mmCIF file of C-alpha atoms in Angstrom:
data_model
loop_
_atom_site.group_PDB
_atom_site.id
_atom_site.type_symbol
_atom_site.label_atom_id
_atom_site.label_comp_id
_atom_site.label_asym_id
_atom_site.label_seq_id
_atom_site.Cartn_x
_atom_site.Cartn_y
_atom_site.Cartn_z
ATOM 1 C CA MET N 1378 0.042 0.020 0.013
ATOM 2 C CA THR N 1379 1.316 3.432 -0.955
ATOM 3 C CA ILE N 1380 1.053 6.278 1.538
ATOM 4 C CA PRO N 1381 -0.532 9.374 -0.174
ATOM 5 C CA THR N 1382 1.465 12.629 -0.367
ATOM 6 C CA LEU N 1383 0.398 15.013 2.322
ATOM 7 C CA ILE N 1384 -0.770 18.460 1.459
ATOM 8 C CA PRO N 1385 1.601 21.058 3.009
ATOM 9 C CA ARG N 1386 0.127 22.652 6.097
ATOM 10 C CA LYS N 1387 0.857 26.215 4.610
ATOM 11 C CA ALA N 1388 -1.321 25.380 1.571
ATOM 12 C CA ILE N 1389 -4.353 24.905 3.809
ATOM 13 C CA PHE N 1390 -3.649 27.290 6.761
ATOM 14 C CA GLY N 1391 -1.283 29.866 5.207
ATOM 15 C CA ASN N 1392 -2.176 33.408 3.979
ATOM 16 C CA PRO N 1393 -3.829 33.750 0.652
ATOM 17 C CA THR N 1394 -2.020 35.532 -2.157
ATOM 18 C CA ARG N 1395 -4.744 38.195 -2.476
ATOM 19 C CA LEU N 1396 -8.248 38.600 -1.067
ATOM 20 C CA GLU N 1397 -11.187 41.047 -0.582
ATOM 21 C CA PRO N 1398 -10.695 43.119 -3.783
ATOM 22 C CA ALA N 1399 -12.734 46.291 -3.791
ATOM 23 C CA ILE N 1400 -12.963 49.172 -6.258
ATOM 24 C CA SER N 1401 -13.023 52.649 -4.789
ATOM 25 C CA PRO N 1402 -16.327 54.674 -5.107
ATOM 26 C CA ASP N 1403 -14.852 56.825 -7.780
ATOM 27 C CA GLY N 1404 -13.690 53.824 -9.748
ATOM 28 C CA ARG N 1405 -10.040 54.938 -9.884
ATOM 29 C CA LEU N 1406 -8.398 52.547 -7.341
ATOM 30 C CA LEU N 1407 -8.397 48.836 -6.530
ATOM 31 C CA ALA N 1408 -7.715 47.810 -2.943
ATOM 32 C CA PHE N 1409 -7.050 44.319 -1.698
ATOM 33 C CA ILE N 1410 -5.538 42.419 1.163
ATOM 34 C CA ALA N 1411 -2.249 40.616 0.574
ATOM 35 C CA PRO N 1412 0.764 39.603 2.657
ATOM 36 C CA LYS N 1413 3.634 42.006 3.449
ATOM 37 C CA ASN N 1414 6.445 40.149 5.249
ATOM 38 C CA ASP N 1415 4.017 37.182 5.726
ATOM 39 C CA VAL N 1416 1.369 39.423 7.517
ATOM 40 C CA LEU N 1417 -1.839 40.478 5.720
ATOM 41 C CA ASN N 1418 -2.032 44.206 4.966
ATOM 42 C CA ILE N 1419 -4.045 46.411 2.682
ATOM 43 C CA TRP N 1420 -2.668 47.235 -0.794
ATOM 44 C CA VAL N 1421 -3.974 49.889 -3.247
ATOM 45 C CA ALA N 1422 -3.387 50.199 -6.991
ATOM 46 C CA PRO N 1423 -4.594 52.564 -9.672
ATOM 47 C CA ILE N 1424 -7.028 50.740 -11.989
ATOM 48 C CA GLU N 1425 -5.220 52.342 -14.976
ATOM 49 C CA ASN N 1426 -1.793 51.201 -13.767
ATOM 50 C CA PRO N 1427 -1.935 48.146 -11.516
ATOM 51 C CA LYS N 1428 1.844 47.850 -11.464
ATOM 52 C CA ASN N 1429 1.895 50.894 -9.186
ATOM 53 C CA THR N 1430 0.564 48.877 -6.264
ATOM 54 C CA ARG N 1431 1.558 50.098 -2.863
ATOM 55 C CA CYS N 1432 0.941 48.868 0.699
ATOM 56 C CA ILE N 1433 -0.939 51.422 2.805
ATOM 57 C CA THR N 1434 -0.865 49.665 6.164
ATOM 58 C CA ASN N 1435 2.008 48.182 8.184
ATOM 59 C CA ASP N 1436 0.479 45.508 10.417
ATOM 60 C CA THR N 1437 3.285 43.270 11.789
ATOM 61 C CA LYS N 1438 1.267 41.069 14.206
ATOM 62 C CA ARG N 1439 -2.133 39.613 13.468
ATOM 63 C CA GLY N 1440 -2.818 40.866 10.022
ATOM 64 C CA ILE N 1441 -5.799 42.718 8.552
ATOM 65 C CA ARG N 1442 -8.736 40.581 7.504
ATOM 66 C CA GLN N 1443 -11.201 43.148 6.172
ATOM 67 C CA PHE N 1444 -11.651 46.767 5.171
ATOM 68 C CA ASP N 1445 -14.225 49.051 3.524
ATOM 69 C CA TRP N 1446 -14.080 52.103 1.335
ATOM 70 C CA THR N 1447 -15.816 55.275 2.550
ATOM 71 C CA TYR N 1448 -17.872 57.503 0.320
ATOM 72 C CA ASN N 1449 -14.960 59.886 -0.064
ATOM 73 C CA ASN N 1450 -12.549 57.238 -1.320
ATOM 74 C CA GLN N 1451 -10.756 56.653 2.067
ATOM 75 C CA ILE N 1452 -10.159 53.184 3.486
#
């Protein structure tokens, strides 16, 4: 009998690559949650130039799990 290959623990319990994508109310920015130094933080990118993504938070402990845009395009 062959023992099946185990799924790595990080694949099941690790941080996702990106989650919670949300477009700003004015339609100019895309925000999402992604890891920074293995901790989930909020990132923002212009819709017109997604390569200009920047991290706008610096959580170093538990990570950010959710966020919301306000009516005036603030997170």
